[in-house]
Amino acid sequence: VSDAFSVPVCTQCGHALWPSRPVCPRCGGTLFEPRAAGRGVVEETTRAGAVALASVRVDTGPVVIARLAADAAAGTAVELRWRVAADGRRRLIAVPPA
Ligand SMILES: [Zn+2]
């Protein structure tokens, strides 16, 4: 099971937030709407034990941390989506574009 990834965007100034916060750090706005953030570029990769992680700059601006579903070097374009793990928790994963 997987779901599209989106980030909240301030309706007042257009700033995209990740992680989401109750108040926009740029303008103090408190209204947000989700904007699809399904694509980005790997900036850095790291390992946490057996798990490969990447910081990914998404098209809408913010950098998000996601699990790498396949090896990807810095500069690689990836797609971001939520995957529900066996334990029921949602994890953000980065996969190479199909
Ligand atoms: Zn704002």
mmCIF file of N, CA, C and O and ligand atoms in Angstrom:
data_model
loop_
_atom_site.group_PDB
_atom_site.id
_atom_site.type_symbol
_atom_site.label_atom_id
_atom_site.label_comp_id
_atom_site.label_asym_id
_atom_site.label_seq_id
_atom_site.Cartn_x
_atom_site.Cartn_y
_atom_site.Cartn_z
ATOM 1 N N VAL A 1 0.859 -1.188 0.000
ATOM 2 C CA VAL A 1 0.000 0.000 0.000
ATOM 3 C C VAL A 1 0.893 1.235 0.000
ATOM 4 O O VAL A 1 1.833 1.331 0.765
ATOM 5 N N SER A 2 0.599 2.171 -0.864
ATOM 6 C CA SER A 2 1.372 3.408 -0.847
ATOM 7 C C SER A 2 0.461 4.583 -1.165
ATOM 8 O O SER A 2 -0.607 4.437 -1.744
ATOM 9 N N ASP A 3 0.912 5.753 -0.745
ATOM 10 C CA ASP A 3 0.118 6.966 -0.884
ATOM 11 C C ASP A 3 0.996 8.089 -1.383
ATOM 12 O O ASP A 3 2.184 8.131 -1.094
ATOM 13 N N ALA A 4 0.391 9.029 -2.080
ATOM 14 C CA ALA A 4 1.124 10.192 -2.553
ATOM 15 C C ALA A 4 1.576 11.036 -1.364
ATOM 16 O O ALA A 4 0.920 11.090 -0.331
ATOM 17 N N PHE A 5 2.701 11.696 -1.542
ATOM 18 C CA PHE A 5 3.257 12.556 -0.506
ATOM 19 C C PHE A 5 2.933 14.006 -0.850
ATOM 20 O O PHE A 5 3.030 14.417 -2.007
ATOM 21 N N SER A 6 2.521 14.767 0.136
ATOM 22 C CA SER A 6 2.303 16.188 -0.085
ATOM 23 C C SER A 6 2.827 16.952 1.122
ATOM 24 O O SER A 6 2.997 16.391 2.198
ATOM 25 N N VAL A 7 3.122 18.222 0.919
ATOM 26 C CA VAL A 7 3.564 19.073 2.024
ATOM 27 C C VAL A 7 2.564 20.206 2.185
ATOM 28 O O VAL A 7 1.948 20.647 1.210
ATOM 29 N N PRO A 8 2.388 20.694 3.429
ATOM 30 C CA PRO A 8 1.494 21.831 3.636
ATOM 31 C C PRO A 8 2.127 23.117 3.105
ATOM 32 O O PRO A 8 3.304 23.369 3.334
ATOM 33 N N VAL A 9 1.331 23.892 2.386
ATOM 34 C CA VAL A 9 1.803 25.165 1.841
ATOM 35 C C VAL A 9 0.958 26.280 2.440
ATOM 36 O O VAL A 9 -0.277 26.206 2.453
ATOM 37 N N CYS A 10 1.621 27.321 2.958
ATOM 38 C CA CYS A 10 0.936 28.453 3.566
ATOM 39 C C CYS A 10 0.075 29.148 2.520
ATOM 40 O O CYS A 10 0.563 29.513 1.450
ATOM 41 N N THR A 11 -1.207 29.331 2.828
ATOM 42 C CA THR A 11 -2.099 29.950 1.849
ATOM 43 C C THR A 11 -1.842 31.451 1.749
ATOM 44 O O THR A 11 -2.265 32.092 0.794
ATOM 45 N N GLN A 12 -1.126 32.005 2.747
ATOM 46 C CA GLN A 12 -0.891 33.447 2.767
ATOM 47 C C GLN A 12 0.337 33.835 1.951
ATOM 48 O O GLN A 12 0.303 34.786 1.179
ATOM 49 N N CYS A 13 1.454 33.101 2.132
ATOM 50 C CA CYS A 13 2.696 33.505 1.464
ATOM 51 C C CYS A 13 3.251 32.440 0.529
ATOM 52 O O CYS A 13 4.230 32.681 -0.160
ATOM 53 N N GLY A 14 2.656 31.247 0.527
ATOM 54 C CA GLY A 14 3.112 30.220 -0.394
ATOM 55 C C GLY A 14 4.310 29.418 0.080
ATOM 56 O O GLY A 14 4.842 28.601 -0.664
ATOM 57 N N HIS A 15 4.745 29.646 1.324
ATOM 58 C CA HIS A 15 5.892 28.917 1.861
ATOM 59 C C HIS A 15 5.509 27.459 2.102
ATOM 60 O O HIS A 15 4.480 27.182 2.699
ATOM 61 N N ALA A 16 6.354 26.531 1.633
ATOM 62 C CA ALA A 16 6.103 25.103 1.841
ATOM 63 C C ALA A 16 6.834 24.634 3.083
ATOM 64 O O ALA A 16 8.030 24.864 3.223
ATOM 65 N N LEU A 17 6.114 23.985 4.000
ATOM 66 C CA LEU A 17 6.691 23.590 5.278
ATOM 67 C C LEU A 17 6.899 22.092 5.352
ATOM 68 O O LEU A 17 5.994 21.317 5.042
ATOM 69 N N TRP A 18 8.049 21.697 5.829
ATOM 70 C CA TRP A 18 8.263 20.310 6.226
ATOM 71 C C TRP A 18 9.386 20.273 7.213
ATOM 72 O O TRP A 18 10.452 20.806 6.904
ATOM 73 N N PRO A 19 9.220 19.660 8.385
ATOM 74 C CA PRO A 19 7.965 19.086 8.876
ATOM 75 C C PRO A 19 6.880 20.145 9.040
ATOM 76 O O PRO A 19 7.192 21.330 9.169
ATOM 77 N N SER A 20 5.634 19.704 9.040
ATOM 78 C CA SER A 20 4.549 20.660 9.166
ATOM 79 C C SER A 20 4.557 21.290 10.554
ATOM 80 O O SER A 20 4.995 20.681 11.531
ATOM 81 N N ARG A 21 4.114 22.526 10.635
ATOM 82 C CA ARG A 21 4.048 23.277 11.893
ATOM 83 C C ARG A 21 2.709 23.995 11.930
ATOM 84 O O ARG A 21 2.104 24.227 10.882
ATOM 85 N N PRO A 22 2.269 24.361 13.131
ATOM 86 C CA PRO A 22 0.963 25.038 13.210
ATOM 87 C C PRO A 22 1.004 26.470 12.702
ATOM 88 O O PRO A 22 -0.043 27.019 12.329
ATOM 89 N N VAL A 23 2.203 27.079 12.683
ATOM 90 C CA VAL A 23 2.313 28.476 12.269
ATOM 91 C C VAL A 23 3.413 28.599 11.227
ATOM 92 O O VAL A 23 4.495 28.028 11.371
ATOM 93 N N CYS A 24 3.151 29.355 10.163
ATOM 94 C CA CYS A 24 4.148 29.574 9.117
ATOM 95 C C CYS A 24 5.323 30.372 9.686
ATOM 96 O O CYS A 24 5.126 31.455 10.234
ATOM 97 N N PRO A 25 6.570 29.862 9.552
ATOM 98 C CA PRO A 25 7.725 30.580 10.098
ATOM 99 C C PRO A 25 8.047 31.846 9.306
ATOM 100 O O PRO A 25 8.781 32.705 9.779
ATOM 101 N N ARG A 26 7.497 31.970 8.108
ATOM 102 C CA ARG A 26 7.831 33.126 7.295
ATOM 103 C C ARG A 26 6.881 34.300 7.542
ATOM 104 O O ARG A 26 7.306 35.435 7.639
ATOM 105 N N CYS A 27 5.574 34.005 7.640
ATOM 106 C CA CYS A 27 4.624 35.115 7.722
ATOM 107 C C CYS A 27 3.687 35.014 8.919
ATOM 108 O O CYS A 27 2.900 35.922 9.154
ATOM 109 N N GLY A 28 3.741 33.928 9.671
ATOM 110 C CA GLY A 28 2.861 33.787 10.814
ATOM 111 C C GLY A 28 1.477 33.270 10.461
ATOM 112 O O GLY A 28 0.609 33.185 11.327
ATOM 113 N N GLY A 29 1.265 32.935 9.195
ATOM 114 C CA GLY A 29 -0.033 32.420 8.772
ATOM 115 C C GLY A 29 -0.338 31.080 9.427
ATOM 116 O O GLY A 29 0.562 30.345 9.833
ATOM 117 N N THR A 30 -1.619 30.777 9.536
ATOM 118 C CA THR A 30 -2.015 29.533 10.186
ATOM 119 C C THR A 30 -2.899 28.659 9.295
ATOM 120 O O THR A 30 -3.424 27.646 9.744
ATOM 121 N N LEU A 31 -3.070 29.067 8.045
ATOM 122 C CA LEU A 31 -3.869 28.257 7.128
ATOM 123 C C LEU A 31 -2.949 27.635 6.074
ATOM 124 O O LEU A 31 -2.128 28.329 5.472
ATOM 125 N N PHE A 32 -3.127 26.351 5.876
ATOM 126 C CA PHE A 32 -2.270 25.629 4.943
ATOM 127 C C PHE A 32 -3.119 24.754 4.047
ATOM 128 O O PHE A 32 -4.211 24.340 4.424
ATOM 129 N N GLU A 33 -2.595 24.479 2.854
ATOM 130 C CA GLU A 33 -3.247 23.494 2.011
ATOM 131 C C GLU A 33 -2.174 22.546 1.489
ATOM 132 O O GLU A 33 -1.035 22.962 1.254
ATOM 133 N N PRO A 34 -2.533 21.265 1.344
ATOM 134 C CA PRO A 34 -1.540 20.300 0.896
ATOM 135 C C PRO A 34 -1.201 20.493 -0.582
ATOM 136 O O PRO A 34 -2.087 20.792 -1.385
ATOM 137 N N ARG A 35 0.057 20.386 -0.892
ATOM 138 C CA ARG A 35 0.474 20.434 -2.293
ATOM 139 C C ARG A 35 1.311 19.196 -2.576
ATOM 140 O O ARG A 35 2.203 18.853 -1.804
ATOM 141 N N ALA A 36 1.024 18.544 -3.689
ATOM 142 C CA ALA A 36 1.750 17.327 -4.041
ATOM 143 C C ALA A 36 3.246 17.599 -4.092
ATOM 144 O O ALA A 36 3.690 18.606 -4.635
ATOM 145 N N ALA A 37 4.021 16.728 -3.465
ATOM 146 C CA ALA A 37 5.474 16.867 -3.437
ATOM 147 C C ALA A 37 6.076 15.506 -3.746
ATOM 148 O O ALA A 37 6.912 14.993 -3.022
ATOM 149 N N GLY A 38 5.616 14.943 -4.833
ATOM 150 C CA GLY A 38 5.984 13.570 -5.137
ATOM 151 C C GLY A 38 7.340 13.394 -5.777
ATOM 152 O O GLY A 38 7.837 12.280 -5.888
ATOM 153 N N ARG A 39 7.972 14.511 -6.181
ATOM 154 C CA ARG A 39 9.260 14.365 -6.859
ATOM 155 C C ARG A 39 10.310 15.250 -6.227
ATOM 156 O O ARG A 39 10.019 16.353 -5.777
ATOM 157 N N GLY A 40 11.529 14.746 -6.227
ATOM 158 C CA GLY A 40 12.628 15.526 -5.680
ATOM 159 C C GLY A 40 13.954 14.974 -6.143
ATOM 160 O O GLY A 40 14.023 14.064 -6.976
ATOM 161 N N VAL A 41 15.018 15.559 -5.589
ATOM 162 C CA VAL A 41 16.377 15.162 -5.947
ATOM 163 C C VAL A 41 17.141 14.841 -4.667
ATOM 164 O O VAL A 41 17.082 15.604 -3.697
ATOM 165 N N VAL A 42 17.844 13.721 -4.677
ATOM 166 C CA VAL A 42 18.631 13.316 -3.516
ATOM 167 C C VAL A 42 19.762 14.312 -3.295
ATOM 168 O O VAL A 42 20.513 14.624 -4.217
ATOM 169 N N GLU A 43 19.867 14.826 -2.066
ATOM 170 C CA GLU A 43 20.979 15.716 -1.739
ATOM 171 C C GLU A 43 22.085 14.974 -1.013
ATOM 172 O O GLU A 43 23.252 15.211 -1.256
ATOM 173 N N GLU A 44 21.721 14.108 -0.083
ATOM 174 C CA GLU A 44 22.704 13.381 0.713
ATOM 175 C C GLU A 44 22.114 12.040 1.065
ATOM 176 O O GLU A 44 20.902 11.913 1.219
ATOM 177 N N THR A 45 22.970 11.071 1.244
ATOM 178 C CA THR A 45 22.502 9.777 1.735
ATOM 179 C C THR A 45 23.278 9.420 2.984
ATOM 180 O O THR A 45 24.409 9.863 3.187
ATOM 181 N N THR A 46 22.651 8.612 3.834
ATOM 182 C CA THR A 46 23.301 8.164 5.059
ATOM 183 C C THR A 46 22.703 6.815 5.421
ATOM 184 O O THR A 46 21.673 6.416 4.881
ATOM 185 N N ARG A 47 23.369 6.123 6.338
ATOM 186 C CA ARG A 47 22.848 4.827 6.771
ATOM 187 C C ARG A 47 22.587 4.847 8.258
ATOM 188 O O ARG A 47 23.392 5.373 9.018
ATOM 189 N N ALA A 48 21.454 4.288 8.637
ATOM 190 C CA ALA A 48 21.150 4.086 10.043
ATOM 191 C C ALA A 48 20.998 2.578 10.224
ATOM 192 O O ALA A 48 19.932 2.021 9.983
ATOM 193 N N GLY A 49 22.093 1.907 10.575
ATOM 194 C CA GLY A 49 22.059 0.455 10.629
ATOM 195 C C GLY A 49 21.841 -0.100 9.237
ATOM 196 O O GLY A 49 22.566 0.249 8.306
ATOM 197 N N ALA A 50 20.801 -0.929 9.083
ATOM 198 C CA ALA A 50 20.531 -1.547 7.787
ATOM 199 C C ALA A 50 19.694 -0.649 6.884
ATOM 200 O O ALA A 50 19.423 -0.990 5.744
ATOM 201 N N VAL A 51 19.278 0.501 7.407
ATOM 202 C CA VAL A 51 18.356 1.360 6.658
ATOM 203 C C VAL A 51 19.121 2.471 5.952
ATOM 204 O O VAL A 51 19.901 3.191 6.572
ATOM 205 N N ALA A 52 18.896 2.610 4.659
ATOM 206 C CA ALA A 52 19.495 3.703 3.897
ATOM 207 C C ALA A 52 18.525 4.876 3.886
ATOM 208 O O ALA A 52 17.348 4.719 3.563
ATOM 209 N N LEU A 53 19.026 6.035 4.276
ATOM 210 C CA LEU A 53 18.202 7.239 4.330
ATOM 211 C C LEU A 53 18.742 8.269 3.353
ATOM 212 O O LEU A 53 19.941 8.318 3.083
ATOM 213 N N ALA A 54 17.861 9.100 2.858
ATOM 214 C CA ALA A 54 18.277 10.181 1.966
ATOM 215 C C ALA A 54 17.592 11.468 2.384
ATOM 216 O O ALA A 54 16.440 11.458 2.814
ATOM 217 N N SER A 55 18.325 12.578 2.291
ATOM 218 C CA SER A 55 17.650 13.870 2.362
ATOM 219 C C SER A 55 17.355 14.265 0.922
ATOM 220 O O SER A 55 18.225 14.221 0.052
ATOM 221 N N VAL A 56 16.103 14.581 0.689
ATOM 222 C CA VAL A 56 15.602 14.823 -0.666
ATOM 223 C C VAL A 56 15.012 16.225 -0.726
ATOM 224 O O VAL A 56 14.149 16.576 0.089
ATOM 225 N N ARG A 57 15.515 17.025 -1.665
ATOM 226 C CA ARG A 57 14.897 18.341 -1.861
ATOM 227 C C ARG A 57 13.745 18.179 -2.835
ATOM 228 O O ARG A 57 13.942 17.809 -3.991
ATOM 229 N N VAL A 58 12.530 18.443 -2.356
ATOM 230 C CA VAL A 58 11.361 18.244 -3.207
ATOM 231 C C VAL A 58 11.123 19.480 -4.067
ATOM 232 O O VAL A 58 11.606 20.571 -3.754
ATOM 233 N N ASP A 59 10.366 19.288 -5.125
ATOM 234 C CA ASP A 59 10.137 20.359 -6.096
ATOM 235 C C ASP A 59 9.523 21.599 -5.452
ATOM 236 O O ASP A 59 9.764 22.711 -5.889
ATOM 237 N N THR A 60 8.726 21.399 -4.398
ATOM 238 C CA THR A 60 8.071 22.540 -3.766
ATOM 239 C C THR A 60 8.986 23.287 -2.803
ATOM 240 O O THR A 60 8.572 24.293 -2.244
ATOM 241 N N GLY A 61 10.221 22.800 -2.546
ATOM 242 C CA GLY A 61 11.178 23.568 -1.772
ATOM 243 C C GLY A 61 11.817 22.892 -0.586
ATOM 244 O O GLY A 61 13.040 22.901 -0.468
ATOM 245 N N PRO A 62 11.031 22.302 0.340
ATOM 246 C CA PRO A 62 11.657 21.783 1.557
ATOM 247 C C PRO A 62 12.493 20.534 1.319
ATOM 248 O O PRO A 62 12.360 19.859 0.296
ATOM 249 N N VAL A 63 13.355 20.243 2.285
ATOM 250 C CA VAL A 63 14.132 19.011 2.282
ATOM 251 C C VAL A 63 13.482 18.039 3.249
ATOM 252 O O VAL A 63 13.165 18.402 4.385
ATOM 253 N N VAL A 64 13.242 16.823 2.788
ATOM 254 C CA VAL A 64 12.616 15.817 3.637
ATOM 255 C C VAL A 64 13.545 14.613 3.741
ATOM 256 O O VAL A 64 14.359 14.364 2.855
ATOM 257 N N ILE A 65 13.426 13.884 4.840
ATOM 258 C CA ILE A 65 14.202 12.665 5.030
ATOM 259 C C ILE A 65 13.315 11.476 4.691
ATOM 260 O O ILE A 65 12.191 11.381 5.167
ATOM 261 N N ALA A 66 13.834 10.597 3.847
ATOM 262 C CA ALA A 66 13.054 9.434 3.438
ATOM 263 C C ALA A 66 13.947 8.204 3.402
ATOM 264 O O ALA A 66 15.171 8.312 3.281
ATOM 265 N N ARG A 67 13.317 7.057 3.496
ATOM 266 C CA ARG A 67 14.052 5.811 3.303
ATOM 267 C C ARG A 67 14.275 5.589 1.822
ATOM 268 O O ARG A 67 13.358 5.783 1.023
ATOM 269 N N LEU A 68 15.470 5.131 1.493
ATOM 270 C CA LEU A 68 15.759 4.823 0.096
ATOM 271 C C LEU A 68 15.325 3.396 -0.207
ATOM 272 O O LEU A 68 15.751 2.458 0.460
ATOM 273 N N ALA A 69 14.458 3.262 -1.223
ATOM 274 C CA ALA A 69 14.000 1.938 -1.605
ATOM 275 C C ALA A 69 15.032 1.239 -2.486
ATOM 276 O O ALA A 69 15.005 0.029 -2.644
ATOM 277 N N ALA A 70 15.938 2.005 -3.073
ATOM 278 C CA ALA A 70 16.999 1.449 -3.909
ATOM 279 C C ALA A 70 18.179 2.399 -3.831
ATOM 280 O O ALA A 70 18.004 3.567 -3.493
ATOM 281 N N ASP A 71 19.367 1.894 -4.110
ATOM 282 C CA ASP A 71 20.540 2.758 -4.060
ATOM 283 C C ASP A 71 20.362 3.959 -4.971
ATOM 284 O O ASP A 71 19.934 3.827 -6.110
ATOM 285 N N ALA A 72 20.682 5.128 -4.447
ATOM 286 C CA ALA A 72 20.581 6.345 -5.237
ATOM 287 C C ALA A 72 21.646 7.321 -4.750
ATOM 288 O O ALA A 72 21.738 7.598 -3.553
ATOM 289 N N ALA A 73 22.453 7.795 -5.667
ATOM 290 C CA ALA A 73 23.514 8.739 -5.317
ATOM 291 C C ALA A 73 22.955 10.152 -5.271
ATOM 292 O O ALA A 73 21.845 10.420 -5.753
ATOM 293 N N ALA A 74 23.723 11.061 -4.673
ATOM 294 C CA ALA A 74 23.326 12.468 -4.673
ATOM 295 C C ALA A 74 23.107 12.925 -6.105
ATOM 296 O O ALA A 74 23.850 12.547 -7.015
ATOM 297 N N GLY A 75 22.081 13.713 -6.303
ATOM 298 C CA GLY A 75 21.762 14.220 -7.630
ATOM 299 C C GLY A 75 20.747 13.377 -8.376
ATOM 300 O O GLY A 75 20.265 13.771 -9.437
ATOM 301 N N THR A 76 20.396 12.208 -7.814
ATOM 302 C CA THR A 76 19.434 11.330 -8.465
ATOM 303 C C THR A 76 18.007 11.836 -8.235
ATOM 304 O O THR A 76 17.655 12.209 -7.117
ATOM 305 N N ALA A 77 17.214 11.846 -9.276
ATOM 306 C CA ALA A 77 15.795 12.185 -9.142
ATOM 307 C C ALA A 77 15.059 10.992 -8.551
ATOM 308 O O ALA A 77 15.307 9.849 -8.923
ATOM 309 N N VAL A 78 14.169 11.256 -7.597
ATOM 310 C CA VAL A 78 13.391 10.186 -6.968
ATOM 311 C C VAL A 78 11.941 10.637 -6.827
ATOM 312 O O VAL A 78 11.624 11.822 -6.922
ATOM 313 N N GLU A 79 11.098 9.639 -6.590
ATOM 314 C CA GLU A 79 9.705 9.913 -6.242
ATOM 315 C C GLU A 79 9.514 9.596 -4.772
ATOM 316 O O GLU A 79 10.085 8.634 -4.255
ATOM 317 N N LEU A 80 8.710 10.425 -4.111
ATOM 318 C CA LEU A 80 8.432 10.222 -2.688
ATOM 319 C C LEU A 80 7.009 9.743 -2.525
ATOM 320 O O LEU A 80 6.093 10.264 -3.157
ATOM 321 N N ARG A 81 6.834 8.773 -1.664
ATOM 322 C CA ARG A 81 5.478 8.335 -1.332
ATOM 323 C C ARG A 81 5.485 7.672 0.029
ATOM 324 O O ARG A 81 6.513 7.258 0.526
ATOM 325 N N TRP A 82 4.283 7.626 0.602
ATOM 326 C CA TRP A 82 4.119 6.942 1.877
ATOM 327 C C TRP A 82 3.929 5.463 1.624
ATOM 328 O O TRP A 82 3.205 5.076 0.713
ATOM 329 N N ARG A 83 4.544 4.655 2.465
ATOM 330 C CA ARG A 83 4.299 3.222 2.414
ATOM 331 C C ARG A 83 3.921 2.781 3.816
ATOM 332 O O ARG A 83 4.567 3.151 4.787
ATOM 333 N N VAL A 84 2.882 1.985 3.891
ATOM 334 C CA VAL A 84 2.454 1.476 5.183
ATOM 335 C C VAL A 84 3.187 0.170 5.441
ATOM 336 O O VAL A 84 3.085 -0.780 4.665
ATOM 337 N N ALA A 85 3.960 0.161 6.520
ATOM 338 C CA ALA A 85 4.763 -1.013 6.852
ATOM 339 C C ALA A 85 3.904 -2.073 7.525
ATOM 340 O O ALA A 85 2.748 -1.837 7.870
ATOM 341 N N ALA A 86 4.490 -3.244 7.714
ATOM 342 C CA ALA A 86 3.774 -4.367 8.319
ATOM 343 C C ALA A 86 3.269 -4.013 9.713
ATOM 344 O O ALA A 86 2.250 -4.531 10.162
ATOM 345 N N ASP A 87 3.985 -3.125 10.412
ATOM 346 C CA ASP A 87 3.557 -2.746 11.765
ATOM 347 C C ASP A 87 2.492 -1.643 11.743
ATOM 348 O O ASP A 87 2.107 -1.129 12.788
ATOM 349 N N GLY A 88 2.035 -1.253 10.545
ATOM 350 C CA GLY A 88 0.957 -0.282 10.449
ATOM 351 C C GLY A 88 1.429 1.164 10.400
ATOM 352 O O GLY A 88 0.631 2.068 10.215
ATOM 353 N N ARG A 89 2.737 1.382 10.575
ATOM 354 C CA ARG A 89 3.234 2.757 10.569
ATOM 355 C C ARG A 89 3.523 3.207 9.145
ATOM 356 O O ARG A 89 3.923 2.429 8.292
ATOM 357 N N ARG A 90 3.279 4.502 8.909
ATOM 358 C CA ARG A 90 3.575 5.052 7.588
ATOM 359 C C ARG A 90 5.030 5.502 7.540
ATOM 360 O O ARG A 90 5.512 6.178 8.435
ATOM 361 N N ARG A 91 5.701 5.130 6.491
ATOM 362 C CA ARG A 91 7.074 5.571 6.305
ATOM 363 C C ARG A 91 7.192 6.233 4.942
ATOM 364 O O ARG A 91 6.641 5.761 3.961
ATOM 365 N N LEU A 92 7.948 7.309 4.935
ATOM 366 C CA LEU A 92 8.196 8.005 3.677
ATOM 367 C C LEU A 92 9.348 7.310 2.965
ATOM 368 O O LEU A 92 10.413 7.126 3.539
ATOM 369 N N ILE A 93 9.094 6.909 1.732
ATOM 370 C CA ILE A 93 10.148 6.232 0.978
ATOM 371 C C ILE A 93 10.449 6.998 -0.296
ATOM 372 O O ILE A 93 9.591 7.681 -0.853
ATOM 373 N N ALA A 94 11.685 6.884 -0.730
ATOM 374 C CA ALA A 94 12.140 7.482 -1.981
ATOM 375 C C ALA A 94 12.455 6.353 -2.954
ATOM 376 O O ALA A 94 13.242 5.469 -2.645
ATOM 377 N N VAL A 95 11.798 6.390 -4.104
ATOM 378 C CA VAL A 95 12.007 5.355 -5.108
ATOM 379 C C VAL A 95 12.432 6.016 -6.415
ATOM 380 O O VAL A 95 12.021 7.129 -6.710
ATOM 381 N N PRO A 96 13.262 5.315 -7.194
ATOM 382 C CA PRO A 96 13.600 5.871 -8.506
ATOM 383 C C PRO A 96 12.335 6.004 -9.338
ATOM 384 O O PRO A 96 11.440 5.170 -9.238
ATOM 385 N N PRO A 97 12.221 7.053 -10.154
ATOM 386 C CA PRO A 97 11.020 7.239 -10.969
ATOM 387 C C PRO A 97 10.813 6.052 -11.898
ATOM 388 O O PRO A 97 11.788 5.505 -12.426
ATOM 389 N N ALA A 98 9.579 5.677 -12.097
ATOM 390 C CA ALA A 98 9.276 4.531 -12.956
ATOM 391 C C ALA A 98 9.547 4.865 -14.418
ATOM 392 O O ALA A 98 9.425 6.003 -14.813
HETATM 393 ZN ZN ZN B 1 3.337 32.058 5.261
#
